[in-house]
């Protein structure tokens, strides 16, 4: 097979379709790693401010 | 003054339980006086204009209220009410799958509101569809009279009808609890696993089938939006819509139905929101990648440098990658407020996608441009408002946001 231009080569072989697929898999792997890193806050609880707001809202209904 | 959750745990003397249920334990006079609120006034205005428009649509025909034509037969009602509506009602099946199939029991707290939102979402999708079809009494025709087995519509029609039935069955335990029908509740609970599996199957089928509807129009849809992957796109983005809608709906319920929620569940809701935000972020990124695969596979990169291409980038980068990264950041920082904002952004992205596929990218080369009339938009607003009012009516009367005090400790499934 002969290709006159780089674009011809890319389109005919569909190589950039495969490259996009590979890049997507790698990108998703990296994204997954960042997503599953330990959270920035150590405790997985609402902040003091959020707890205070909750308590105030709840009191207002009593 | 609203009755707190703890006070509701103490069973009131039951003078007339049906009247108590209807008027929330108040006298009818007081109940109706309490209905005069800013939200109810706005809802009343929307209904007051919407009802005559409905009369006009069903007596004078579609042309009297809409800008739909033979060139643009599918407009705002299909793009927004039906396509976006079905996607946004996907919370029931995503949370059902998480709880019953993947065993993520902590999400059980948001299961009932998700099922109710889904059920009402589908009901009002059918109502919206009725406006577009015009003769709602003929809705069962494709199923029972004239079978169009070669049409994707046939599959969508059957799936939506069956899934609506399934959601009603899923909601039965909650309904029976509020009516104190213990034996019937016991029977309905036994069906839960079966109907949930059926619901997930049906949802997978028709969410993707809605995308398949557009496979028939490769020459009409802009190449950046048209791809044989459309069914996959619709399905993945429906999962995004389901997850983000549950975050959004639970935050609104938390705000507006505070007296109906057990305060002890606040910390659980915090964890649940972070979990849902994390899932939504991952699915959004997968959706973003698959979108680019479609562009690469069909060699349509060239179209990106055009006005339609820029709009495509607004959708994919602005409303898919944007909320995805915001959710990622918010999850990493355990910031629930920003997760909720990211969820709203994600919802807007799914709505934008459905409008783009069905209205903006459709007939993009035609001379005639479709812009919905104010009456079409108003009718859609009326349908949504009715949905919200029905949701509020049920949540105020049934144990949707917290378990019924009389049934605590009884099997849920």
Short mmCIF file of C-alpha atoms in Angstrom, two decimals:
data_model
loop_
_atom_site.label_atom_id
_atom_site.label_comp_id
_atom_site.label_asym_id
_atom_site.label_seq_id
_atom_site.Cartn_x
_atom_site.Cartn_y
_atom_site.Cartn_z
CA UNK A 1 0.00 0.00 0.00
CA UNK A 2 1.31 3.42 -0.90
CA UNK A 3 0.40 6.65 0.83
CA UNK A 4 0.92 10.10 -0.70
CA UNK A 5 0.53 12.10 2.49
CA UNK A 6 0.61 11.56 6.21
CA UNK A 7 -3.13 12.26 6.31
CA UNK A 8 -3.69 9.51 3.70
CA UNK A 9 -1.76 7.11 5.85
CA UNK A 10 -3.66 8.06 9.02
CA UNK A 11 -7.07 7.82 7.35
CA UNK A 12 -6.46 4.64 5.40
CA UNK A 13 -4.97 2.67 8.24
CA UNK A 14 -7.36 4.16 10.78
CA UNK A 15 -4.33 4.33 12.99
CA UNK A 16 -5.49 7.46 14.78
CA UNK A 17 -8.71 5.75 15.70
CA UNK A 18 -6.65 3.10 17.48
CA UNK A 19 -4.35 5.75 18.97
CA UNK A 20 -7.38 7.61 20.39
CA UNK A 21 -8.64 4.35 21.89
CA UNK A 22 -5.28 3.63 23.53
CA UNK A 23 -4.99 7.23 24.75
CA UNK A 24 -8.52 7.02 26.20
CA UNK A 25 -7.72 3.85 28.14
CA UNK A 26 -4.50 5.37 29.52
CA UNK A 27 -6.27 8.64 30.39
CA UNK A 28 -9.06 6.80 32.16
CA UNK A 29 -6.52 4.74 34.12
CA UNK A 30 -4.76 7.91 35.28
CA UNK A 31 -8.08 9.57 36.10
CA UNK A 32 -9.15 6.53 38.12
CA UNK A 33 -5.90 6.66 40.07
CA UNK A 34 -6.37 10.33 40.98
CA UNK A 35 -10.04 9.76 41.84
CA UNK A 36 -9.20 6.92 44.21
CA UNK A 37 -6.33 8.63 45.99
CA UNK A 38 -6.87 9.32 49.67
CA UNK A 39 -9.00 12.45 50.09
CA UNK A 40 -7.28 15.69 50.97
CA UNK A 41 -9.09 15.87 54.30
CA UNK A 42 -8.13 13.14 56.70
CA UNK A 43 -11.52 12.62 58.29
CA UNK A 44 -14.43 11.62 56.12
CA UNK A 45 -16.88 13.79 58.05
CA UNK A 46 -18.70 17.09 57.51
CA UNK A 47 -16.78 20.17 58.57
CA UNK A 48 -17.61 21.92 61.87
CA UNK A 49 -19.27 24.72 59.92
CA UNK A 50 -21.49 22.26 58.03
CA UNK A 51 -22.48 20.52 61.30
CA UNK A 52 -23.34 23.89 62.87
CA UNK A 53 -25.51 24.85 59.90
CA UNK A 54 -27.31 21.49 60.09
CA UNK A 55 -27.99 21.94 63.80
CA UNK A 56 -29.28 25.47 63.29
CA UNK A 57 -31.59 24.44 60.47
CA UNK A 58 -32.89 21.56 62.56
CA UNK A 59 -33.49 23.80 65.59
CA UNK A 60 -35.43 26.27 63.51
CA UNK A 61 -38.00 23.55 62.81
CA UNK A 62 -38.52 22.70 66.48
CA UNK B 1 -44.96 25.00 62.61
CA UNK B 2 -43.60 21.87 60.93
CA UNK B 3 -43.62 18.65 62.91
CA UNK B 4 -40.11 17.29 63.48
CA UNK B 5 -39.08 13.77 62.60
CA UNK B 6 -38.78 12.78 66.29
CA UNK B 7 -42.29 14.02 67.05
CA UNK B 8 -43.65 12.04 64.12
CA UNK B 9 -42.14 8.89 65.64
CA UNK B 10 -44.73 9.20 68.43
CA UNK B 11 -47.86 7.78 66.89
CA UNK B 12 -50.70 10.35 67.02
CA UNK B 13 -54.18 9.24 68.10
CA UNK B 14 -55.87 8.19 64.88
CA UNK B 15 -59.18 9.97 64.67
CA UNK B 16 -59.62 9.71 60.92
CA UNK B 17 -56.45 8.42 59.32
CA UNK B 18 -57.49 9.17 55.73
CA UNK B 19 -58.26 12.80 56.55
CA UNK B 20 -55.06 13.02 58.58
CA UNK B 21 -53.12 11.65 55.64
CA UNK B 22 -54.75 14.03 53.18
CA UNK B 23 -54.53 17.22 55.25
CA UNK B 24 -51.32 16.28 57.09
CA UNK B 25 -53.08 16.20 60.46
CA UNK B 26 -54.40 19.77 60.07
CA UNK B 27 -57.94 21.06 59.64
CA UNK B 28 -58.86 21.60 55.96
CA UNK B 29 -59.09 25.36 56.56
CA UNK B 30 -55.62 25.58 58.02
CA UNK B 31 -54.22 23.25 55.36
CA UNK B 32 -55.53 25.40 52.50
CA UNK B 33 -54.38 28.62 54.19
CA UNK B 34 -50.89 27.14 54.49
CA UNK B 35 -50.89 26.45 50.77
CA UNK B 36 -50.47 30.16 49.99
CA UNK B 37 -46.70 30.27 49.50
CA UNK B 38 -44.51 31.99 46.84
CA UNK B 39 -43.78 28.64 45.14
CA UNK B 40 -47.47 27.71 45.02
CA UNK B 41 -48.39 31.11 43.59
CA UNK B 42 -45.82 30.73 40.80
CA UNK B 43 -47.05 27.16 40.19
CA UNK B 44 -50.65 28.43 40.02
CA UNK B 45 -49.68 31.07 37.41
CA UNK B 46 -47.89 28.43 35.31
CA UNK B 47 -50.94 26.15 35.49
CA UNK B 48 -53.39 29.00 34.82
CA UNK B 49 -51.66 29.76 31.50
CA UNK B 50 -50.78 26.13 30.72
CA UNK B 51 -54.28 24.66 30.99
CA UNK B 52 -55.81 26.91 28.26
CA UNK B 53 -52.73 26.15 26.09
CA UNK B 54 -53.40 22.43 26.60
CA UNK B 55 -57.01 22.97 25.52
CA UNK B 56 -55.77 24.88 22.47
CA UNK B 57 -53.28 22.15 21.54
CA UNK B 58 -55.87 19.36 21.72
CA UNK B 59 -58.68 21.24 19.98
CA UNK B 60 -56.83 23.31 17.35
CA UNK B 61 -53.90 20.97 16.71
CA UNK B 62 -50.16 21.11 17.06
CA UNK B 63 -49.73 24.13 14.75
CA UNK B 64 -51.75 26.35 17.09
CA UNK B 65 -49.19 26.19 19.87
CA UNK B 66 -45.91 25.00 18.34
CA UNK B 67 -43.42 25.92 15.64
CA UNK B 68 -43.12 22.30 14.51
CA UNK B 69 -43.25 21.67 10.77
CA UNK B 70 -42.78 18.77 8.36
CA UNK B 71 -39.09 19.72 8.13
CA UNK B 72 -38.76 19.82 11.91
CA UNK B 73 -41.33 17.38 13.28
CA UNK B 74 -39.43 16.75 16.50
CA UNK B 75 -38.93 19.78 18.68
CA UNK B 76 -38.74 20.90 22.28
CA UNK B 77 -41.29 18.38 23.59
CA UNK B 78 -39.29 15.43 22.23
CA UNK B 79 -35.82 16.90 22.89
CA UNK B 80 -36.50 18.17 26.39
CA UNK B 81 -39.60 16.47 27.81
CA UNK B 82 -38.97 13.00 26.40
CA UNK B 83 -35.24 12.53 25.71
CA UNK B 84 -33.90 14.61 28.59
CA UNK B 85 -36.80 13.56 30.84
CA UNK B 86 -36.12 9.84 30.40
CA UNK B 87 -32.40 10.34 31.04
CA UNK B 88 -33.03 12.41 34.17
CA UNK B 89 -35.41 9.76 35.47
CA UNK B 90 -32.61 7.17 35.40
CA UNK B 91 -31.89 7.57 39.13
CA UNK B 92 -34.19 4.68 40.01
CA UNK B 93 -32.32 2.11 37.97
CA UNK B 94 -28.80 3.36 38.82
CA UNK B 95 -29.43 3.37 42.58
CA UNK B 96 -31.44 0.11 42.30
CA UNK B 97 -28.44 -1.50 40.57
CA UNK B 98 -26.04 -0.10 43.19
CA UNK B 99 -28.10 -1.39 46.13
CA UNK B 100 -29.50 -4.70 44.91
CA UNK B 101 -27.01 -5.85 42.30
CA UNK B 102 -23.68 -4.44 43.53
CA UNK B 103 -24.63 -4.77 47.21
CA UNK B 104 -23.83 -1.13 48.09
CA UNK B 105 -26.31 -1.05 50.96
CA UNK B 106 -25.34 2.40 52.20
CA UNK B 107 -27.17 3.90 49.21
CA UNK B 108 -30.43 2.44 50.44
CA UNK B 109 -31.20 5.78 52.10
CA UNK B 110 -31.65 7.44 48.69
CA UNK B 111 -33.32 4.49 46.98
CA UNK B 112 -36.94 5.42 47.69
CA UNK B 113 -36.64 9.07 46.60
CA UNK B 114 -34.76 7.88 43.51
CA UNK B 115 -37.53 5.40 42.65
CA UNK B 116 -40.21 8.05 43.22
CA UNK B 117 -38.35 10.60 41.09
CA UNK B 118 -37.89 7.99 38.37
CA UNK B 119 -41.52 6.88 38.45
CA UNK B 120 -42.87 10.44 38.29
CA UNK B 121 -40.24 11.33 35.67
CA UNK B 122 -41.49 8.55 33.38
CA UNK B 123 -45.15 9.40 34.04
CA UNK B 124 -44.60 12.99 32.98
CA UNK B 125 -42.48 11.90 30.01
CA UNK B 126 -45.57 10.05 28.83
CA UNK B 127 -47.67 13.18 29.48
CA UNK B 128 -45.15 15.28 27.49
CA UNK B 129 -45.23 12.70 24.71
CA UNK B 130 -49.01 12.96 24.73
CA UNK B 131 -48.72 16.64 23.79
CA UNK B 132 -46.48 15.75 20.87
CA UNK B 133 -48.50 12.78 19.63
CA UNK B 134 -51.80 14.54 19.96
CA UNK B 135 -54.11 11.58 20.43
CA UNK B 136 -53.04 10.08 23.76
CA UNK B 137 -55.80 7.49 23.74
CA UNK B 138 -53.96 5.84 20.85
CA UNK B 139 -50.78 5.36 22.89
CA UNK B 140 -51.44 1.59 23.26
CA UNK B 141 -51.93 1.12 19.50
CA UNK B 142 -48.32 0.15 18.65
CA UNK B 143 -48.45 -2.45 21.41
CA UNK B 144 -51.82 -4.06 20.95
CA UNK B 145 -53.32 -3.03 17.63
CA UNK B 146 -50.70 -2.27 15.01
CA UNK B 147 -47.33 -3.83 15.83
CA UNK B 148 -44.40 -2.04 14.25
CA UNK B 149 -41.85 -4.70 15.13
CA UNK B 150 -39.23 -3.32 12.74
CA UNK B 151 -39.26 0.12 14.40
CA UNK B 152 -37.09 1.23 17.31
CA UNK B 153 -40.17 3.18 18.48
CA UNK B 154 -41.95 -0.13 19.05
CA UNK B 155 -39.18 -1.21 21.43
CA UNK B 156 -39.08 2.18 23.17
CA UNK B 157 -42.86 2.18 23.60
CA UNK B 158 -42.91 -1.30 25.14
CA UNK B 159 -39.88 -0.68 27.35
CA UNK B 160 -41.19 2.63 28.72
CA UNK B 161 -44.63 1.13 29.43
CA UNK B 162 -43.13 -1.93 31.14
CA UNK B 163 -40.57 0.08 33.07
CA UNK B 164 -43.23 2.47 34.36
CA UNK B 165 -45.15 -0.60 35.62
CA UNK B 166 -41.96 -1.95 37.19
CA UNK B 167 -41.33 1.35 38.98
CA UNK B 168 -44.86 1.34 40.33
CA UNK B 169 -44.23 -2.16 41.70
CA UNK B 170 -40.94 -0.95 43.22
CA UNK B 171 -42.79 1.91 44.90
CA UNK B 172 -45.58 -0.31 46.28
CA UNK B 173 -43.89 -1.09 49.67
CA UNK B 174 -43.67 2.66 50.39
CA UNK B 175 -47.29 3.21 49.35
CA UNK B 176 -48.52 0.29 51.48
CA UNK B 177 -46.53 1.54 54.48
CA UNK B 178 -48.22 4.92 54.35
CA UNK B 179 -51.63 3.17 54.18
CA UNK B 180 -50.70 0.73 57.01
CA UNK B 181 -51.32 -2.29 54.73
CA UNK B 182 -48.82 -4.62 56.38
CA UNK B 183 -49.68 -7.87 54.56
CA UNK B 184 -49.70 -6.29 51.14
CA UNK B 185 -46.40 -4.56 51.94
CA UNK B 186 -44.90 -7.92 52.89
CA UNK B 187 -46.01 -9.33 49.54
CA UNK B 188 -44.69 -6.30 47.61
CA UNK B 189 -41.30 -6.46 49.38
CA UNK B 190 -40.84 -10.04 48.15
CA UNK B 191 -41.07 -8.82 44.57
CA UNK B 192 -38.32 -6.21 45.02
CA UNK B 193 -35.27 -8.10 43.73
CA UNK B 194 -37.13 -9.48 40.72
CA UNK B 195 -38.62 -6.16 39.64
CA UNK B 196 -35.29 -4.37 40.18
CA UNK B 197 -33.49 -6.77 37.83
CA UNK B 198 -36.31 -6.38 35.31
CA UNK B 199 -36.08 -2.59 35.72
CA UNK B 200 -32.34 -2.52 35.05
CA UNK B 201 -32.80 -4.68 31.94
CA UNK B 202 -35.61 -2.51 30.60
CA UNK B 203 -33.74 0.73 31.35
CA UNK B 204 -30.61 -0.49 29.58
CA UNK B 205 -32.74 -1.35 26.58
CA UNK B 206 -34.76 1.80 26.19
CA UNK B 207 -32.15 4.37 27.29
CA UNK B 208 -29.94 3.10 24.48
CA UNK B 209 -32.90 2.64 22.13
CA UNK B 210 -33.67 6.36 22.41
CA UNK B 211 -30.22 6.94 20.88
CA UNK B 212 -30.95 4.27 18.26
CA UNK B 213 -33.94 6.34 17.10
CA UNK B 214 -31.49 8.75 15.51
CA UNK B 215 -29.53 6.07 13.63
CA UNK B 216 -32.16 6.32 10.92
CA UNK B 217 -31.05 9.88 10.07
CA UNK B 218 -27.32 9.79 9.21
CA UNK B 219 -27.71 12.45 6.54
CA UNK B 220 -29.79 14.80 8.69
CA UNK B 221 -27.65 14.90 11.84
CA UNK B 222 -24.38 16.81 11.93
CA UNK B 223 -21.41 14.38 11.58
CA UNK B 224 -19.98 15.41 14.95
CA UNK B 225 -23.14 14.18 16.69
CA UNK B 226 -24.11 11.34 14.36
CA UNK B 227 -22.34 8.07 15.06
CA UNK B 228 -23.37 4.43 15.31
CA UNK B 229 -22.27 4.76 18.94
CA UNK B 230 -25.32 6.95 19.70
CA UNK B 231 -27.08 4.18 21.67
CA UNK B 232 -23.94 3.76 23.83
CA UNK B 233 -23.69 7.54 24.34
CA UNK B 234 -27.32 7.75 25.40
CA UNK B 235 -26.91 4.88 27.83
CA UNK B 236 -23.71 6.17 29.47
CA UNK B 237 -25.02 9.72 29.73
CA UNK B 238 -28.27 8.37 31.25
CA UNK B 239 -26.17 6.84 34.05
CA UNK B 240 -24.55 10.27 34.55
CA UNK B 241 -28.00 11.89 34.61
CA UNK B 242 -29.30 9.32 37.09
CA UNK B 243 -26.40 9.76 39.51
CA UNK B 244 -26.36 13.55 39.33
CA UNK B 245 -30.15 13.80 39.64
CA UNK B 246 -30.05 11.72 42.84
CA UNK B 247 -27.42 14.11 44.27
CA UNK B 248 -29.48 17.13 43.22
CA UNK B 249 -32.81 15.71 44.39
CA UNK B 250 -31.43 14.55 47.76
CA UNK B 251 -29.92 18.00 48.41
CA UNK B 252 -33.26 19.69 47.60
CA UNK B 253 -35.19 17.21 49.77
CA UNK B 254 -32.70 17.82 52.56
CA UNK B 255 -33.39 21.54 52.28
CA UNK B 256 -37.16 21.61 51.73
CA UNK B 257 -38.39 18.47 53.51
CA UNK B 258 -36.13 18.71 56.53
CA UNK B 259 -38.89 17.76 58.94
CA UNK B 260 -39.39 14.49 57.04
CA UNK B 261 -35.75 13.43 57.35
CA UNK B 262 -34.20 11.65 60.29
CA UNK B 263 -31.45 14.05 61.50
CA UNK B 264 -29.30 11.01 62.33
CA UNK B 265 -29.06 10.30 58.60
CA UNK B 266 -27.28 13.62 57.85
CA UNK B 267 -23.82 12.11 58.17
CA UNK B 268 -24.89 9.15 55.99
CA UNK B 269 -26.17 11.54 53.33
CA UNK B 270 -22.79 13.29 53.39
CA UNK B 271 -21.01 9.99 52.64
CA UNK B 272 -23.61 9.03 50.05
CA UNK B 273 -23.22 12.36 48.21
CA UNK B 274 -19.44 11.90 48.07
CA UNK B 275 -19.87 8.33 46.80
CA UNK B 276 -22.35 9.37 44.13
CA UNK B 277 -20.15 12.31 43.13
CA UNK B 278 -17.22 9.96 42.71
CA UNK B 279 -19.25 7.57 40.55
CA UNK B 280 -20.64 10.45 38.45
CA UNK B 281 -17.14 11.83 37.92
CA UNK B 282 -15.81 8.44 36.73
CA UNK B 283 -18.75 7.86 34.38
CA UNK B 284 -18.45 11.41 33.01
CA UNK B 285 -14.79 10.83 32.19
CA UNK B 286 -15.59 7.52 30.49
CA UNK B 287 -18.31 9.33 28.50
CA UNK B 288 -15.83 12.06 27.54
CA UNK B 289 -13.35 9.45 26.25
CA UNK B 290 -16.01 7.54 24.30
CA UNK B 291 -17.22 10.78 22.69
CA UNK B 292 -13.74 11.39 21.27
CA UNK B 293 -13.53 7.79 20.11
CA UNK B 294 -16.64 8.47 18.03
CA UNK B 295 -15.04 11.57 16.49
CA UNK B 296 -11.80 9.70 15.74
CA UNK B 297 -13.50 6.63 14.37
CA UNK B 298 -15.52 8.64 11.86
CA UNK B 299 -12.69 10.95 10.81
CA UNK B 300 -14.68 14.09 11.57
CA UNK B 301 -11.96 16.09 13.32
CA UNK B 302 -12.13 18.52 10.39
CA UNK B 303 -15.60 19.68 11.41
CA UNK B 304 -14.30 20.92 14.77
CA UNK B 305 -13.06 24.14 13.16
CA UNK B 306 -16.54 25.41 12.29
CA UNK B 307 -19.39 27.10 14.23
CA UNK B 308 -21.06 23.71 14.81
CA UNK B 309 -17.67 22.32 15.86
CA UNK B 310 -17.26 25.07 18.43
CA UNK B 311 -20.71 24.25 19.79
CA UNK B 312 -19.70 20.58 19.95
CA UNK B 313 -16.64 21.60 21.99
CA UNK B 314 -18.86 23.67 24.31
CA UNK B 315 -20.92 20.53 24.96
CA UNK B 316 -18.07 18.04 25.31
CA UNK B 317 -15.48 20.18 27.08
CA UNK B 318 -17.77 22.64 28.85
CA UNK B 319 -20.55 20.30 29.93
CA UNK B 320 -18.86 16.88 30.14
CA UNK B 321 -15.21 17.47 31.08
CA UNK B 322 -16.08 20.59 33.14
CA UNK B 323 -18.47 18.91 35.63
CA UNK B 324 -16.26 15.82 35.61
CA UNK B 325 -13.22 17.78 36.83
CA UNK B 326 -15.27 19.81 39.31
CA UNK B 327 -16.68 16.60 40.78
CA UNK B 328 -13.19 15.08 40.90
CA UNK B 329 -11.86 18.11 42.79
CA UNK B 330 -14.87 18.21 45.14
CA UNK B 331 -14.68 14.48 45.87
CA UNK B 332 -10.95 14.71 46.58
CA UNK B 333 -11.68 17.57 49.01
CA UNK B 334 -14.89 15.99 50.35
CA UNK B 335 -16.71 19.22 49.61
CA UNK B 336 -20.40 18.32 49.41
CA UNK B 337 -21.51 21.79 48.33
CA UNK B 338 -19.30 21.70 45.24
CA UNK B 339 -20.35 18.12 44.51
CA UNK B 340 -23.95 19.37 44.39
CA UNK B 341 -22.93 22.19 42.06
CA UNK B 342 -21.04 19.71 39.87
CA UNK B 343 -24.16 17.53 39.79
CA UNK B 344 -26.30 20.44 38.53
CA UNK B 345 -23.65 21.16 35.88
CA UNK B 346 -23.71 17.51 34.82
CA UNK B 347 -27.52 17.53 34.58
CA UNK B 348 -27.37 20.62 32.34
CA UNK B 349 -24.80 18.79 30.19
CA UNK B 350 -27.11 15.83 29.61
CA UNK B 351 -30.05 18.13 28.81
CA UNK B 352 -27.83 20.09 26.40
CA UNK B 353 -26.74 16.85 24.71
CA UNK B 354 -30.32 15.69 24.13
CA UNK B 355 -31.33 19.11 22.77
CA UNK B 356 -28.25 19.17 20.53
CA UNK B 357 -28.90 15.70 19.08
CA UNK B 358 -32.62 16.21 18.51
CA UNK B 359 -32.79 19.90 17.63
CA UNK B 360 -29.46 21.67 16.97
CA UNK B 361 -27.57 18.98 15.05
CA UNK B 362 -30.75 17.66 13.40
CA UNK B 363 -31.42 19.28 10.02
CA UNK B 364 -28.35 21.45 10.50
CA UNK B 365 -28.14 22.09 6.75
CA UNK B 366 -31.83 22.88 6.24
CA UNK B 367 -32.90 26.44 5.40
CA UNK B 368 -35.73 26.29 7.90
CA UNK B 369 -34.50 26.76 11.45
CA UNK B 370 -36.65 25.52 14.31
CA UNK B 371 -36.98 27.66 17.41
CA UNK B 372 -39.61 26.52 19.91
CA UNK B 373 -42.57 28.84 20.49
CA UNK B 374 -43.15 30.26 23.98
CA UNK B 375 -46.25 28.08 24.21
CA UNK B 376 -44.22 24.87 23.71
CA UNK B 377 -41.84 25.95 26.45
CA UNK B 378 -44.72 26.96 28.71
CA UNK B 379 -46.44 23.59 28.30
CA UNK B 380 -43.15 21.86 29.22
CA UNK B 381 -42.88 24.12 32.28
CA UNK B 382 -46.42 23.13 33.23
CA UNK B 383 -45.58 19.41 32.93
CA UNK B 384 -42.46 19.84 35.13
CA UNK B 385 -44.36 21.94 37.69
CA UNK B 386 -47.07 19.28 37.91
CA UNK B 387 -44.33 16.68 38.48
CA UNK B 388 -42.84 18.73 41.33
CA UNK B 389 -46.26 19.25 42.93
CA UNK B 390 -47.06 15.53 42.79
CA UNK B 391 -43.59 14.70 44.20
CA UNK B 392 -44.20 17.10 47.10
CA UNK B 393 -47.69 15.71 47.71
CA UNK B 394 -46.37 12.14 47.95
CA UNK B 395 -43.24 12.95 50.00
CA UNK B 396 -45.39 14.81 52.55
CA UNK B 397 -47.62 11.76 52.98
CA UNK B 398 -45.54 8.65 52.38
CA UNK B 399 -42.35 7.42 54.09
CA UNK B 400 -40.10 8.26 51.14
CA UNK B 401 -37.26 10.18 52.79
CA UNK B 402 -37.14 8.20 56.03
CA UNK B 403 -38.49 4.83 57.16
CA UNK B 404 -42.03 4.69 58.51
CA UNK B 405 -41.93 4.58 62.33
CA UNK B 406 -44.26 1.56 62.41
CA UNK B 407 -42.16 -0.45 60.00
CA UNK B 408 -38.65 0.14 61.33
CA UNK B 409 -36.78 -3.16 61.59
CA UNK B 410 -39.01 -4.97 59.08
CA UNK B 411 -37.39 -6.46 55.96
CA UNK B 412 -36.92 -3.95 53.16
CA UNK B 413 -36.20 -6.49 50.40
#
